Amino acid sequence: MSKRIEIKELLKNPPIGEAVYVKGWVRAFRSNRFIALNDGSGFNNIQVVVDFEKQPEDLLRKVGFHACLAIKGQLVESEGKGQAVEIVAEEIEVLGETDLEKYPLQAKAQSMEFLREHAHFRMRTNTFSSVFRLRHAISFAVHQYYHDRGYYYLHSPIITGSDAEGAGEMFQVTTLEANNAPKDEEGNVDYKQDFFGKATNLTVSGQLQGEIAALALGKVYTFGPTFRAENSNTSRHLAEFWMIEPEVAFNDIFDNMDLAEDFSKYLIRYCLDNYAEDLEFLDKRIQNSEKQMKAEDRRPMGLIDTLKFVLENDFERITYTEAINLLRSSKPYKKGRFKYEVEWGKDLQAEHERWLVEKKFKKPVIVRDYPKDFKAFYMRQNEDGKTVAAMDVLFPGIGEVIGGAQREERHENLLARVNEMGIPEEELWWYLDLRKFGGAPHSGFGMGFERMVLFITGMSNIRDVIPFPRTPGNAEF
RNA sequence: GCCUCAAUAGCUCAGUUGGUUAGAGCGUCGGACUGUUAAUCCGUAGGUCCAAGGUUCGAGUCCUUGUUGAGGCGCCA
């Protein structure tokens, strides 16, 4: 009786007839009699039945939406229909009141935009508590997947002195004062006097360090925050996001594709197997919100059906050249509906990727062997001399969730490419060394963690699947 | 960075061709209610119509600039 029990545990193994002690927040107080209490341990609430004649009136007044309570009572089989068991309250203690005249949240659906502005309260809603439980689940499943398969978790650095990843604009890290930085003889900022003795940035990718580890430990993965200072204003981009980057010695591009598909499916399966209640709630939520929409704007399948469909079907695998040919024989191409040109040598645009994934194949698609001209320097050159062993995994509704490649392991080829692209060789001496001493074919990819969370939860804005989103012009909370 | 749209009560929104005192639902607050499931019923209060400037006898409504947000595009994961 003296020890608190978590609501999830209480509902899993209900000790009917026994005295119980729970704590949590009020999700609803109905009919001056029924409290729906949730302590965050799971999706489901416990119903607390109050005999209001036995409780002081001023105490019951404090039992409002999202107030925090501690309740002692007896667990009994429920007389009502919506739940199997309930607690008959004997002692109610108010741990934290909520002044509802000032509290912004309400016991009804509120817009994602509004809740985003109240990010310190939004996790108390059904939607966000489900999303963040799933975010945890996916994160845990990532480690489980790789650990079970003999991969080593590599902590790649957050601060990097390398300026050669080429993955995007970087955030500078410095202890120099903006207004009073020391200057060199030419009048430029003298980073030799900075904390690290050189210019440094927040990492945009752990891949290059991952390769170092893969060529010693065999199979590794990184899972950490990455930073892009791009002025990207979309529902799929963050300035601070988490990325999972496996890197595997001796894997070629086909092994890489197998890994990407198997890994993605594992994460989805883990959530379906372990977090069904949260997924069911999110599924219903989407269906309700789409009721007012026109049929053609609705998703073709419910959330859980979509996830199961992805699990049960192979990802489509095509080359970039095949993708171009398919696009050029498509209806929207022939009718001139595409805004961007479809031509071998030009990158696939979002509208092209969407057609391939959502119209043509209706499932995840892996596109490989892209022209080398618009891909990174480290990707392995194919025999045709025109393409590289790059791959993108495209998901319905989101687009690119995974980007990867077989890495160029041949020192001559890599060096030629580095020079061709005008990258300073001295920045990459250690990366080039990996090819000079015991080099090996190897492959890897980066999965945008939030994009995977977006897909699995069915949310539509990436800002709603990370607790505290960082985007251009916004670093609140 | 570019394009489009939006901003009115705590929230979600309506507001006619520019014309009297700006409305509704939900929430709040007050009351009723001992089997509710976003409970229900009755009542009350609640507004610098995003900001600044302009046009006009008169602006929530029209114009300009700005701010914030959303959607799309580009960059990518």
PDB file of C-alpha atoms in Angstrom, chain A residues 319-325 327-328 333 341-348 368-374 382 384-388:
ATOM      1  CA  THR A 319      19.125   2.028 -61.115  1.00  0.00           C
ATOM      2  CA  TYR A 320      19.119   5.746 -61.738  1.00  0.00           C
ATOM      3  CA  THR A 321      19.175   5.035 -65.483  1.00  0.00           C
ATOM      4  CA  GLU A 322      16.113   2.795 -65.185  1.00  0.00           C
ATOM      5  CA  ALA A 323      14.408   5.512 -63.105  1.00  0.00           C
ATOM      6  CA  ILE A 324      15.032   8.078 -65.844  1.00  0.00           C
ATOM      7  CA  ASN A 325      13.613   5.712 -68.479  1.00  0.00           C
ATOM      8  CA  LEU A 327       9.969   8.681 -65.781  1.00  0.00           C
ATOM      9  CA  ARG A 328      10.326   9.552 -69.457  1.00  0.00           C
ATOM     10  CA  TYR A 333       6.101  13.381 -68.302  1.00  0.00           C
ATOM     11  CA  GLU A 341      13.477  18.237 -66.666  1.00  0.00           C
ATOM     12  CA  VAL A 342      13.916  14.481 -66.743  1.00  0.00           C
ATOM     13  CA  GLU A 343      17.221  13.900 -68.427  1.00  0.00           C
ATOM     14  CA  TRP A 344      20.102  11.517 -67.813  1.00  0.00           C
ATOM     15  CA  GLY A 345      22.716  13.460 -65.851  1.00  0.00           C
ATOM     16  CA  LYS A 346      20.275  15.622 -63.921  1.00  0.00           C
ATOM     17  CA  ASP A 347      19.367  14.791 -60.347  1.00  0.00           C
ATOM     18  CA  LEU A 348      15.934  13.363 -59.562  1.00  0.00           C
ATOM     19  CA  ARG A 368      21.276   3.207 -57.146  1.00  0.00           C
ATOM     20  CA  ASP A 369      24.126   4.012 -59.546  1.00  0.00           C
ATOM     21  CA  TYR A 370      23.712   7.762 -59.866  1.00  0.00           C
ATOM     22  CA  PRO A 371      25.807   9.929 -62.212  1.00  0.00           C
ATOM     23  CA  LYS A 372      29.043  10.829 -60.431  1.00  0.00           C
ATOM     24  CA  ASP A 373      28.671  14.522 -61.236  1.00  0.00           C
ATOM     25  CA  PHE A 374      26.199  15.327 -58.486  1.00  0.00           C
ATOM     26  CA  ASN A 382      31.448   2.137 -61.439  1.00  0.00           C
ATOM     27  CA  ASP A 384      30.982   2.545 -66.887  1.00  0.00           C
ATOM     28  CA  GLY A 385      33.052   5.577 -65.883  1.00  0.00           C
ATOM     29  CA  LYS A 386      29.895   7.661 -65.583  1.00  0.00           C
ATOM     30  CA  THR A 387      28.140   6.491 -62.446  1.00  0.00           C
ATOM     31  CA  VAL A 388      28.962   5.803 -58.819  1.00  0.00           C
TER      32      VAL A 388
END
